[in-house]
Coordinates of C-alpha atoms and ligand atoms in Angstrom, one line a residue:
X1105 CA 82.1 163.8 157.8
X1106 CA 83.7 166.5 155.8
X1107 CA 87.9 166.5 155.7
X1108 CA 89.7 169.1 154.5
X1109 CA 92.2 169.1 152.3
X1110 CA 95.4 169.2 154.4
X1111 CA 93.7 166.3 156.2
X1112 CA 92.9 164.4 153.0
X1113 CA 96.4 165.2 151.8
X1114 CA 97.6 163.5 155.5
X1115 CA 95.6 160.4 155.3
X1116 CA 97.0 160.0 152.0
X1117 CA 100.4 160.4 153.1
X1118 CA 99.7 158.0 156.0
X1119 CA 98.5 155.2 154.2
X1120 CA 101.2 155.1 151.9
X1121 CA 103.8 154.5 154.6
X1122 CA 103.9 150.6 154.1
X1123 CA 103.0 149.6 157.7
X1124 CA 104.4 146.2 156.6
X1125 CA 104.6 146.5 152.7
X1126 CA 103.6 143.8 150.9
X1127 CA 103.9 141.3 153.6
X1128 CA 101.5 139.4 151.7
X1129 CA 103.0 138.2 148.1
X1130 CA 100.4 139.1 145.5
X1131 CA 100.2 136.1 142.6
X1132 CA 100.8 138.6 140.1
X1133 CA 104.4 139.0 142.2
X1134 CA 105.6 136.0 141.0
X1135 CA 105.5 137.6 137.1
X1136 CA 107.4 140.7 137.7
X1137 CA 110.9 140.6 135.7
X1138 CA 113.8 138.7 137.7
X1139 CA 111.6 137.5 140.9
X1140 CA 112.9 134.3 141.7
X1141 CA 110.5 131.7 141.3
X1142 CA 111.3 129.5 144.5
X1143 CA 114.1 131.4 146.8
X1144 CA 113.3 133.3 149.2
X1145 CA 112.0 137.4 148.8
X1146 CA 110.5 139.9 150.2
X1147 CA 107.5 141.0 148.6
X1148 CA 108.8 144.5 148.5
X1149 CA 111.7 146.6 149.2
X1150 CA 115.3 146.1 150.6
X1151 CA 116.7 143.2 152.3
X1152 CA 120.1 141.5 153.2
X1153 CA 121.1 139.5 155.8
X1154 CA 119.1 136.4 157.3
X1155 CA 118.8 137.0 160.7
X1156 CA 117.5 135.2 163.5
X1157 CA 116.8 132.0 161.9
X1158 CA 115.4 129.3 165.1
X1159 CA 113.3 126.6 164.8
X1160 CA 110.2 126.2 166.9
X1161 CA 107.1 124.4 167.4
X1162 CA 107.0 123.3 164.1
X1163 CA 108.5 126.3 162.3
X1164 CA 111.9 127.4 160.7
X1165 CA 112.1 131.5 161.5
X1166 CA 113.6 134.0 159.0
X1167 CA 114.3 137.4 159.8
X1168 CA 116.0 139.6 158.2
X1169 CA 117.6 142.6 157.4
X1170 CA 115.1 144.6 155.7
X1171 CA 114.5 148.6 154.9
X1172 CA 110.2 148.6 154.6
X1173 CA 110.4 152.1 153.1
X1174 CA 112.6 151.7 149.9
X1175 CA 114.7 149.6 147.5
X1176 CA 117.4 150.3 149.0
X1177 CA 119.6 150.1 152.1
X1178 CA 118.4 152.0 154.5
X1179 CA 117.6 152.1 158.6
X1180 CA 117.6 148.5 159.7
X1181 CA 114.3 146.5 161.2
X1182 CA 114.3 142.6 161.4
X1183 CA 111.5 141.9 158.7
X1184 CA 109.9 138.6 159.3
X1185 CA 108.9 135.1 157.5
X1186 CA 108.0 131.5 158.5
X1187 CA 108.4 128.1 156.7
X1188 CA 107.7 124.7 158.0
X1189 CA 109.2 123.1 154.9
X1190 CA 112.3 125.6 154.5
X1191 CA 110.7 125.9 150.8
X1192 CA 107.2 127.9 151.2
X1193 CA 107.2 130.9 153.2
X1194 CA 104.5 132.7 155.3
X1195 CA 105.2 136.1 155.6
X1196 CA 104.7 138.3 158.9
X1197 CA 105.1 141.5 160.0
X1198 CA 107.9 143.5 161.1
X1199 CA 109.5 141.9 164.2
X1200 CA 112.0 144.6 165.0
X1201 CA 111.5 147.9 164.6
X1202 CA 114.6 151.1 164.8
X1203 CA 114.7 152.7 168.5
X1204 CA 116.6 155.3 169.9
X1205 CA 119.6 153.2 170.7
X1206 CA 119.6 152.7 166.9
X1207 CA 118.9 150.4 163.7
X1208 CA 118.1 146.7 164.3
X1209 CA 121.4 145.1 162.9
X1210 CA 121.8 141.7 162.1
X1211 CA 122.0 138.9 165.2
X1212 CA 120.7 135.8 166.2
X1213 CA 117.5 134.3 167.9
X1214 CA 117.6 131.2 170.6
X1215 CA 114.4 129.2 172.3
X1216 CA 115.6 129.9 175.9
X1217 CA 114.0 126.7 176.8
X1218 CA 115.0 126.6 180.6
X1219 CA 113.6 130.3 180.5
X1220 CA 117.3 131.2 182.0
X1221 CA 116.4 135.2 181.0
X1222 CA 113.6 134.8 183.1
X1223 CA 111.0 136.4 180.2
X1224 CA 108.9 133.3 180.3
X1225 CA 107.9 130.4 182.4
X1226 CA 109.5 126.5 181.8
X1227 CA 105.6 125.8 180.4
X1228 CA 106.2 128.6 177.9
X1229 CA 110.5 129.7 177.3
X1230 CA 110.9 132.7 175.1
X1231 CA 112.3 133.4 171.9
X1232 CA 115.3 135.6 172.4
X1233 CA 116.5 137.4 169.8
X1234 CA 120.6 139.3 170.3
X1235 CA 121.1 141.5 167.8
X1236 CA 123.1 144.7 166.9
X1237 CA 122.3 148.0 167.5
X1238 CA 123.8 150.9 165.3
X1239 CA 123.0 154.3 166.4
X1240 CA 123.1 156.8 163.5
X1241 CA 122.9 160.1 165.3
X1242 CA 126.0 158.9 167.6
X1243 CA 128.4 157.5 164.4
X1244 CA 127.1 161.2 163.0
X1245 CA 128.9 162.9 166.1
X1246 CA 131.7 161.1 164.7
X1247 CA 131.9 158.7 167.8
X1248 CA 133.2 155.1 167.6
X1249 CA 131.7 153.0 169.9
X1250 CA 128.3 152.9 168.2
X1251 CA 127.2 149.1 167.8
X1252 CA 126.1 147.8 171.0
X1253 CA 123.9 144.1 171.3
X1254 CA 120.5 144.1 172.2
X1255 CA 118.5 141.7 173.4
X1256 CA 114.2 141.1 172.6
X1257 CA 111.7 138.8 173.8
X1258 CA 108.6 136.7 172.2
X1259 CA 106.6 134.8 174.2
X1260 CA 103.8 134.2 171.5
X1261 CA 106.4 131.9 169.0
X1262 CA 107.6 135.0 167.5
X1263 CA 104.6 136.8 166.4
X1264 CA 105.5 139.8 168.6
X1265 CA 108.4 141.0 170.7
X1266 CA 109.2 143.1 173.4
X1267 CA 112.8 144.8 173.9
X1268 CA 114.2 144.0 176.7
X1269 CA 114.6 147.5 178.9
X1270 CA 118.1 147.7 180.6
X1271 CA 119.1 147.3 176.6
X1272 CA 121.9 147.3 175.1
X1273 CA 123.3 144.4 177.1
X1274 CA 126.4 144.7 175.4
X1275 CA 128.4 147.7 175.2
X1276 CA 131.0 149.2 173.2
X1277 CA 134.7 149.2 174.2
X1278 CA 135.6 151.7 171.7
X1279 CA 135.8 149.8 168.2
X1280 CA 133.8 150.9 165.3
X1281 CA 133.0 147.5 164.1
X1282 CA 131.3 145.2 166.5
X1283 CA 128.4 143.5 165.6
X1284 CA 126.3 140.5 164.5
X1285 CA 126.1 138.3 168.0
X1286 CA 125.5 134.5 167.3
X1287 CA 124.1 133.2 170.2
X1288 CA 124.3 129.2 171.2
X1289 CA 123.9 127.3 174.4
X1290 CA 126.7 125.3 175.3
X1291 CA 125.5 122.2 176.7
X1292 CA 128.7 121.0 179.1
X1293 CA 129.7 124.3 180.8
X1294 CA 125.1 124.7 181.2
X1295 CA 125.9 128.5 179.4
X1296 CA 125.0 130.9 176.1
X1297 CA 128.3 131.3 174.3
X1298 CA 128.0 134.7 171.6
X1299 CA 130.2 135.1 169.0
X1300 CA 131.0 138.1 167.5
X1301 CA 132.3 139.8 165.4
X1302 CA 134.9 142.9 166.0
X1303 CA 136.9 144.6 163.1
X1304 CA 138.7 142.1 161.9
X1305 CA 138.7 138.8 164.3
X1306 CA 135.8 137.5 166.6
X1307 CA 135.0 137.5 170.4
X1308 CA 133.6 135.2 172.4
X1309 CA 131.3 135.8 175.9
X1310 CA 129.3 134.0 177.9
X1311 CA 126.5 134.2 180.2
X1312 CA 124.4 132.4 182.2
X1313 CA 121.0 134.4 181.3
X1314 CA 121.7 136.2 178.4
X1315 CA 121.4 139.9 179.9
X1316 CA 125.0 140.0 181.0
X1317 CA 128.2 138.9 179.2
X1318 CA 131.4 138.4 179.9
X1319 CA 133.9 138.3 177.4
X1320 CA 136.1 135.3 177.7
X1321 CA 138.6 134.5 174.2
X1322 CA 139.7 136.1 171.1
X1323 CA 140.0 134.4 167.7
X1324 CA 141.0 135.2 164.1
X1325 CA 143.3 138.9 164.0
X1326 CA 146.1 136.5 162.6
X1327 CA 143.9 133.8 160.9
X1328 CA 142.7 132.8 157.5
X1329 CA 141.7 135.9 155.4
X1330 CA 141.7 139.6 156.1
X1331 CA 140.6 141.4 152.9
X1332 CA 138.1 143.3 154.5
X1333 CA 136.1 143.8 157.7
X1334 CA 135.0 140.5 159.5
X1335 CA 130.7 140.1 160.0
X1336 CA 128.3 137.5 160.6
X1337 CA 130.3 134.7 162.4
X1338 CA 129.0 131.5 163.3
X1339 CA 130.3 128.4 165.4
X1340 CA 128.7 125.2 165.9
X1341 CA 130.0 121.5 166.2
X1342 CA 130.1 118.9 163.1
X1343 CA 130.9 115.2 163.6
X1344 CA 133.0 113.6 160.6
X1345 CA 134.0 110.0 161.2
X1346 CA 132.3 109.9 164.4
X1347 CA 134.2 112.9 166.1
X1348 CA 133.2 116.2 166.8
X1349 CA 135.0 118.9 164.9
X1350 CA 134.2 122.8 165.5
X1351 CA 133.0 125.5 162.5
X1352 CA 133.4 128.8 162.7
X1353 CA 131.6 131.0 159.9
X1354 CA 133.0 134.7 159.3
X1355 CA 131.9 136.7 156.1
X1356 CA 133.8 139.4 155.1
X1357 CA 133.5 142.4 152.8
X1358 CA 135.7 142.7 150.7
X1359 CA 137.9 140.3 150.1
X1360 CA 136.0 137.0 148.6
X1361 CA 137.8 134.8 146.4
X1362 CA 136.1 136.6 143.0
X1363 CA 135.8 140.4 144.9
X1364 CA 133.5 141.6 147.2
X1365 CA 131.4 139.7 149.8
X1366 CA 132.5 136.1 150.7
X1367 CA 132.1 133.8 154.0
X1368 CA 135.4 132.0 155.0
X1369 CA 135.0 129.1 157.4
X1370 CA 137.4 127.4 159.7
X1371 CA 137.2 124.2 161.2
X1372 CA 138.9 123.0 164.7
X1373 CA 138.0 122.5 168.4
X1374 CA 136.3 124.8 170.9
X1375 CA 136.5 124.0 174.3
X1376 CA 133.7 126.4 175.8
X1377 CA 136.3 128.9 176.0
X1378 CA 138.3 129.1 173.3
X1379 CA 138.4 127.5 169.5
X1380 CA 141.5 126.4 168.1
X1381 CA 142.0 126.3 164.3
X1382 CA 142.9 122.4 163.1
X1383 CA 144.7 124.2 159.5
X1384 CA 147.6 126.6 159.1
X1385 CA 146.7 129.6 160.2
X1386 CA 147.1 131.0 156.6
X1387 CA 145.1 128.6 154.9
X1388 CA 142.2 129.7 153.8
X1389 CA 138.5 128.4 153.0
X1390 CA 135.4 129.5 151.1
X1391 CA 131.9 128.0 151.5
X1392 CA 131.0 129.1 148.2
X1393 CA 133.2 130.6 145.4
X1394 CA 130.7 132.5 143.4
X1395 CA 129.7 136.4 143.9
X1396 CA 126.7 136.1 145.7
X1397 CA 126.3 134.3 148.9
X1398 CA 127.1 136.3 151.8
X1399 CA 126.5 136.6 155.7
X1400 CA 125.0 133.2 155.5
X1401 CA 124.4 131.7 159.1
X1402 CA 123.1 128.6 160.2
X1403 CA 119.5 127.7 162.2
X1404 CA 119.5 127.2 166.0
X1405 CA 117.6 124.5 168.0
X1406 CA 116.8 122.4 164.8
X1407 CA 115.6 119.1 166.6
X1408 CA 118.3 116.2 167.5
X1409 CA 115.8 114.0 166.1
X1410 CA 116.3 115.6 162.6
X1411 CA 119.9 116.3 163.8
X1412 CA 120.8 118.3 160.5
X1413 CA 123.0 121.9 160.8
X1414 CA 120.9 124.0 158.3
X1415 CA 122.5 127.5 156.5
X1416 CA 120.8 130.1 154.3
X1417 CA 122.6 132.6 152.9
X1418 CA 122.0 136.2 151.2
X1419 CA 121.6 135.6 147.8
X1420 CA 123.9 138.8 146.5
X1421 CA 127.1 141.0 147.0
X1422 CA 128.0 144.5 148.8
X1423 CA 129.6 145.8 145.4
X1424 CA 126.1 145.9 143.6
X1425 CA 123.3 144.9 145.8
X1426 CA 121.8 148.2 146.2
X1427 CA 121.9 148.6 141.9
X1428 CA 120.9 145.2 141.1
X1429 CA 117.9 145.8 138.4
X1430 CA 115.3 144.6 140.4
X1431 CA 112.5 147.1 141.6
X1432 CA 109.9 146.9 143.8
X1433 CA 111.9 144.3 145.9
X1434 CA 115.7 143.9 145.8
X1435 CA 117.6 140.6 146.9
X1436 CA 117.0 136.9 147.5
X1437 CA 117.9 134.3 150.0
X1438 CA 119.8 130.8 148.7
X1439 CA 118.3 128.4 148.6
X1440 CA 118.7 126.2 152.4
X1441 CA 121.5 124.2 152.3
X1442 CA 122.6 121.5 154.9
X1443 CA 126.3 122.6 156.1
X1444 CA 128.2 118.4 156.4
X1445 CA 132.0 118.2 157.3
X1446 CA 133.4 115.7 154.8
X1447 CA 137.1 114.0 154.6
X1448 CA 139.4 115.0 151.8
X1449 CA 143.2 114.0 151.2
X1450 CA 143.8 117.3 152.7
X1451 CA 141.6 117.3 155.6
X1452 CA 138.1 117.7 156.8
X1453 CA 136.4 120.2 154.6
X1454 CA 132.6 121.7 155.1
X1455 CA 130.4 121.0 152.3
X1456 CA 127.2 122.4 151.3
X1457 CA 123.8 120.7 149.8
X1458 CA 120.4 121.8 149.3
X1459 CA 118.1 120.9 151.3
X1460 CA 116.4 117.6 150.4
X1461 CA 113.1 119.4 150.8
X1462 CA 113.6 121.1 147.7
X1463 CA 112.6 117.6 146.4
X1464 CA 108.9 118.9 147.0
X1465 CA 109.0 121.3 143.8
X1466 CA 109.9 118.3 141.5
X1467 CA 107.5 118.3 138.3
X1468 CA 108.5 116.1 135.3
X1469 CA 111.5 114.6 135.1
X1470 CA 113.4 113.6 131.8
X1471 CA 116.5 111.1 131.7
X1472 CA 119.2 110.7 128.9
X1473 CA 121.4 107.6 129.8
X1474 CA 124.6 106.4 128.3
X1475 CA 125.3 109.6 126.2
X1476 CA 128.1 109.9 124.0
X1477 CA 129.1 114.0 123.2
X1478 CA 131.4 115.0 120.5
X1479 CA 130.3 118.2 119.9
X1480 CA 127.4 119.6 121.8
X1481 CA 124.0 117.8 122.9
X1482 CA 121.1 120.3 122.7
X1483 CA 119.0 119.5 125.9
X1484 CA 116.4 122.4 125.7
X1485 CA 113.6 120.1 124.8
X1486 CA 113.5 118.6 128.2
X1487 CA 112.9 121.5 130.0
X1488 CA 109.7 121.7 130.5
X1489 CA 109.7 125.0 132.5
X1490 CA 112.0 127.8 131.2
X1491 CA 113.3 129.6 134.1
X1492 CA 113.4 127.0 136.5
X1493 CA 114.8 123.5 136.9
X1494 CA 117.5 121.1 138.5
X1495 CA 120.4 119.7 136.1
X1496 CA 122.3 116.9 137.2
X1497 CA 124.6 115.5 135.4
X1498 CA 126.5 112.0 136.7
X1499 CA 129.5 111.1 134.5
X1500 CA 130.5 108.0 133.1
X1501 CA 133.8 107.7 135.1
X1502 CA 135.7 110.7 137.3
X1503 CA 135.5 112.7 133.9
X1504 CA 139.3 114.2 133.1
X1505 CA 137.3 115.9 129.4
X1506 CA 136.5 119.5 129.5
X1507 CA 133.1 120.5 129.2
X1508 CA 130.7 123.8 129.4
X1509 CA 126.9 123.7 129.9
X1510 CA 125.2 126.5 128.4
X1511 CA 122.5 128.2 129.2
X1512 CA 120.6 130.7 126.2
X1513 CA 117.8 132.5 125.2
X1514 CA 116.2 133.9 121.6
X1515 CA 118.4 136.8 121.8
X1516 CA 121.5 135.1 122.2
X1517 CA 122.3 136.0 125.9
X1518 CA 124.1 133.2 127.8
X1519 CA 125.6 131.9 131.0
X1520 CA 128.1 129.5 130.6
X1521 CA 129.8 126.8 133.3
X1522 CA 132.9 125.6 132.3
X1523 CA 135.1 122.9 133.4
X1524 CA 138.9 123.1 132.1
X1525 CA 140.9 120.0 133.4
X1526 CA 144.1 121.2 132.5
X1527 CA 143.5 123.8 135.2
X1528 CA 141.2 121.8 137.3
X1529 CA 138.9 125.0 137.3
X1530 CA 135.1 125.3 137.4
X1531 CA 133.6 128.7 136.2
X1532 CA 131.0 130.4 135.5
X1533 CA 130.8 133.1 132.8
X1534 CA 128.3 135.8 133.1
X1535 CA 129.8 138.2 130.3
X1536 CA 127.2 137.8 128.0
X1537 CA 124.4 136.7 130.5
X1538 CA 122.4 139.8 130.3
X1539 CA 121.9 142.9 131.9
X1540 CA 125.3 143.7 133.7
X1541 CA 125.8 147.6 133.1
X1542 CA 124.4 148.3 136.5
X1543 CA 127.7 147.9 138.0
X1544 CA 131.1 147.6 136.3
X1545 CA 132.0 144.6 139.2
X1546 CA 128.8 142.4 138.3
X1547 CA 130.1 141.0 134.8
X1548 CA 133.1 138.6 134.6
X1549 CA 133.8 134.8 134.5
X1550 CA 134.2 133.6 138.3
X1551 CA 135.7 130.0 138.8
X1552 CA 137.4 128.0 141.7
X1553 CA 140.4 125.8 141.3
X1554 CA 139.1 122.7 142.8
X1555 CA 140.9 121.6 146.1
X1556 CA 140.0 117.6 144.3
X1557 CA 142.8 116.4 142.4
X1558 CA 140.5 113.6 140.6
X1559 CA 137.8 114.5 137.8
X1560 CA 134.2 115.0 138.0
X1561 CA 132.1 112.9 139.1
X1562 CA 128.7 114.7 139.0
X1563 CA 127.4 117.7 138.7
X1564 CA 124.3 119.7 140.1
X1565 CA 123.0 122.9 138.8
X1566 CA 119.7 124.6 140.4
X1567 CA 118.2 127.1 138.0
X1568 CA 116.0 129.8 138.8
X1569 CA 114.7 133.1 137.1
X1570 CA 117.7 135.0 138.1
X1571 CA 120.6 132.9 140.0
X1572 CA 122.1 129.8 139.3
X1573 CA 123.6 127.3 142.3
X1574 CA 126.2 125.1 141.1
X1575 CA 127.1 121.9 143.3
X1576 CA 130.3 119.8 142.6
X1577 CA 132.2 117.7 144.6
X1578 CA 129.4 116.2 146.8
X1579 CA 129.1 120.1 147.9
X1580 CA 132.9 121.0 148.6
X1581 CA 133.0 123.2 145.6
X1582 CA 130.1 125.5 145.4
X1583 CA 129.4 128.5 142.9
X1584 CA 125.9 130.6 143.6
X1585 CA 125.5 133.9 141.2
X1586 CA 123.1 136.6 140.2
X1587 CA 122.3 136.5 136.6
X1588 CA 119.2 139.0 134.5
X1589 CA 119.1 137.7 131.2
X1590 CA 116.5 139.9 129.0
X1591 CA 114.3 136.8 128.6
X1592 CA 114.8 133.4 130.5
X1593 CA 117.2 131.5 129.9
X1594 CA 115.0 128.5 127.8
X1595 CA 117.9 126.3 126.2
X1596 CA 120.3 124.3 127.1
X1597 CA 123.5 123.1 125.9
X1598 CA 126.0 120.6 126.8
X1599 CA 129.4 121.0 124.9
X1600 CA 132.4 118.6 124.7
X1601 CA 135.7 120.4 125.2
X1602 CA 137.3 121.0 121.0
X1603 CA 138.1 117.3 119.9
X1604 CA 137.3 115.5 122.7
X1605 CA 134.8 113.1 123.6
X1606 CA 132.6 113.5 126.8
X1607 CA 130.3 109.7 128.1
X1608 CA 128.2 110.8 130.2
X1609 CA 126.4 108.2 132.4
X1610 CA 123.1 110.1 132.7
X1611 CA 121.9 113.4 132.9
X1612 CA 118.2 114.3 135.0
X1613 CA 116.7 117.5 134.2
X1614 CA 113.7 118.0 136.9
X1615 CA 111.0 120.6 136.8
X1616 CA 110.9 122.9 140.1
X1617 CA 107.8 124.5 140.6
X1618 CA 107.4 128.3 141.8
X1619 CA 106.2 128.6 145.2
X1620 CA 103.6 131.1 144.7
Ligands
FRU1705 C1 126.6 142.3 156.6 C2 126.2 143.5 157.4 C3 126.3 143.2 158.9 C4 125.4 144.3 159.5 C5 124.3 144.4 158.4 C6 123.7 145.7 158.3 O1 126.0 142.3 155.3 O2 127.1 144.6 157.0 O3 127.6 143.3 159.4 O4 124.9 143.9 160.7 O5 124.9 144.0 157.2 O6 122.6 145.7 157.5

């Protein structure tokens, strides 16, 4: 058969829209400049927000926000991947796709397991998936109200989905901002409870089927912080000490502790109707201090048996994502952390640890005991891979000495974590990191006074190509940045604080391996 040009010229065109780009992650991926070696990616093109995230038969969900045709932020689908590890990652195709109520915004996804939506049977409940939907054309008429929530079915454990037709099931009572439904059931009252978020507090509805909601409390216009408009919320029960406490997750933009993107949290009671903040209304807390963890949201129906409340985060920040100088793919995932409510002098406080499956990348292992640092101990011999490892560092008391650990490279590029007692501050310095003239807000030295009075007890740093995830305080005080060095970041330094002595009980440097 013959084709002539204009249909040649059409084919071409055709195949080059990326039906699913890159769904599969070539090897030669994991070599390109900056990919991250064990978080999360898409192979190509945009993405931000996790969305969705559900375990089910076997399999922790990730959707997320995703743009299939650039690099860029752009009309919203729910891109796709699935881990049974939280660690390796298959990747799928699309599972939401733009319609004419709008782009697919970011939302939740529940096993409906007493099939109360009626899309499946008892043998076989549906995923359900209650997201937001932004129509374009309408905020282009200059209209307000819209971001409505929608609702989609899978009945084949998420490998396809059908929208739901009466959508959206939410509508909008005229305010601009109103998106990003959490959905959980609520075991005593037998109901879904949504929370969501609108301009700058949340709302909460409930239903019995998750078609129609009613909305039943208000939270947050007067609470905690209000630099910027309130997204992604999240509420789900913690026990510390034996008692059940209540968290709320709310990310805002702008407005985090070191600018931009940041996700408050508050802890309290919720009674199936309304949640009731334990702290001053004023007082306010951060899950993570650094730049870049934002909109992260916890998984839903993770087995009692494991019992574990399980967050992922996006790995960057509104005030450069789109410019970040990555191509082919832009933005990363954190790695999965397990959200714990801990007791401080000053009250419960959420903290944050990666997941112990990240124990599955450990390669060699080197241990220094009993170490005595005057100056500086050069530790870049026992890294055995250059862009990617776990520090930890366990001092010899609660340590009261300054110190910075120093990460370098050939050309003298570094990123530097510093701890200055006087102020009780941990930072990190990304001034001299690397490429930073993509955005005059990505450079800077970001640091958290510590909410501990006492000194340092350990330390753990997770190291990959192009972030670093700094752990202190058993996970109270958490610090997660970007950093693109030219080359990777190879050595390693420890320095003692000017004229002072730092014992260090022992310091484990473990190999991670990539996941490709
Ligand atoms: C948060 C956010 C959400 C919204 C989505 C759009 O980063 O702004 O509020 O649903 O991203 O992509």
């Amino acid at each position: 058969m013959r084709l002539s040009l204009p249909i040649i010229l059409l084919l071409f065109v055709g195949c080059k829209q990326p039906a699913d780009p890159g769904q599969t992650l070539a090897k030669s991926m994991m070599n390109e400049k900056h990919r991250p070696q064990f978080h999360f990616t898409p192979a190509a093109n945009w993405m931000n927000d996790p969305n969705g995230m559900v375990y089910h038969k076997g399999e922790y969900h990730l959707f997320y926000q995703y743009y299939p045709h650039g690099n860029v932020w752009g009309p919203m689908h729910w891109g796709h991947a699935v881990t049974k590890d939280l660690i390796r990652w298959e990747h799928l195709p699309i599972a939401l796709y733009p319609d004419s109520l709008g782009y697919i915004f970011s939302g939740s996804a529940v096993v409906d397991h007493k099939n109360t939506s009626g899309f499946g049977t008892l043998d076989n409940p549906p995923l359900v998936s209650i997201y937001t939907y932004h129509d374009p054309e309408q905020e282009k008429a200059g209209r307000i109200d819209y971001q409505t929530q929608g609702i989609a079915y899978s009945l084949d454990h998420g490998r396809t989905w059908t929208k739901y037709d009466k959508n959206p099931v939410l509508k909008n009572p005229g305010i601009k901002d109103f998106r990003d439904p959490k959905v959980f059931w609520y075991e005593k009252t037998q109901t879904w409870i949504m929370i969501l978020a609108v301009l700058d507090h949340v709302q909460l509805f409930t239903s019995t089927d998750l078609k129609e909601w009613k909305k039943i409390s208000e939270f947050g216009a007067d609470q905690g912080s209000h630099g910027g408009v309130w997204e992604c919320p999240d509420l789900f029960p913690l026990f510390v000490d034996g008692k059940e406490k209540w968290v709320m997750l709310v990310s805002l933009n702008n407005g985090a502790p070191n600018g931009g993107s940041g996700t408050q949290y508050f802890i309290g009671s919720f009674n199936g109707i309304t949640f009731k903040n334990e702290n001053p209304k004023d007082k306010i807390l951060w899950i993570d201090y650094g730049k870049d963890n934002y909109a992260g949201v916890t998984w839903s129906d993770v087995p009692k048996e494991d019992g574990r409340r399980l967050f992922i985060g996006w790995m960057s920040n509104w005030n450069y994502a789109n410019v970040v100088p990555t191509t082919v793919w832009r933005s990363a995932m954190t790695t999965p952390r397990e959200l714990k409510l801990m007791n401080t002098p000053s009250g419960s406080r959420l903290i944050s640890i990666p997941v112990t499956e990240i124990k599955s990348l450990y390669g060699k292992q080197s241990k220094q005991e009993a170490q005595t640092i005057t100056a500086s101990l050069d530790l870049t011999s026992e890294i055995t891979r250059d862009s990617q490892y776990e520090l930890m560092i366990d001092f010899d008391t609660l340590t009261n000495q300054g110190f910075s650990i120093e990460l370098s490279n050939a050309i003298n590029e570094k990123l530097i974590v510093t701890y200055t007692p006087a102020q009780n501050r941990l930072s990190v310095d990304r001034t001299m990191a690397g490429n930073h003239d993509f955005s005059s807000d990505f450079s800077g030295v970001h640091s958290v006074q510590r909410e501990i009075q006492r000194g340092i007890s350990s330390l753990r740093l997770i190291v990959d190509c192009s972030s670093i995830e700094l752990f202190a305080d058993d996970g109270l005080t958490v610090i997660t940045e970007l950093v693109f060095p030219s080359e990777v970041f190879g050595n390693l330094k420890l320095h003692a604080a000017e004229n002072e002595t730092l014992k260090i009980n022992r310091i484990t440097i473990t190999e991670l391996k990539r996941i490709w």
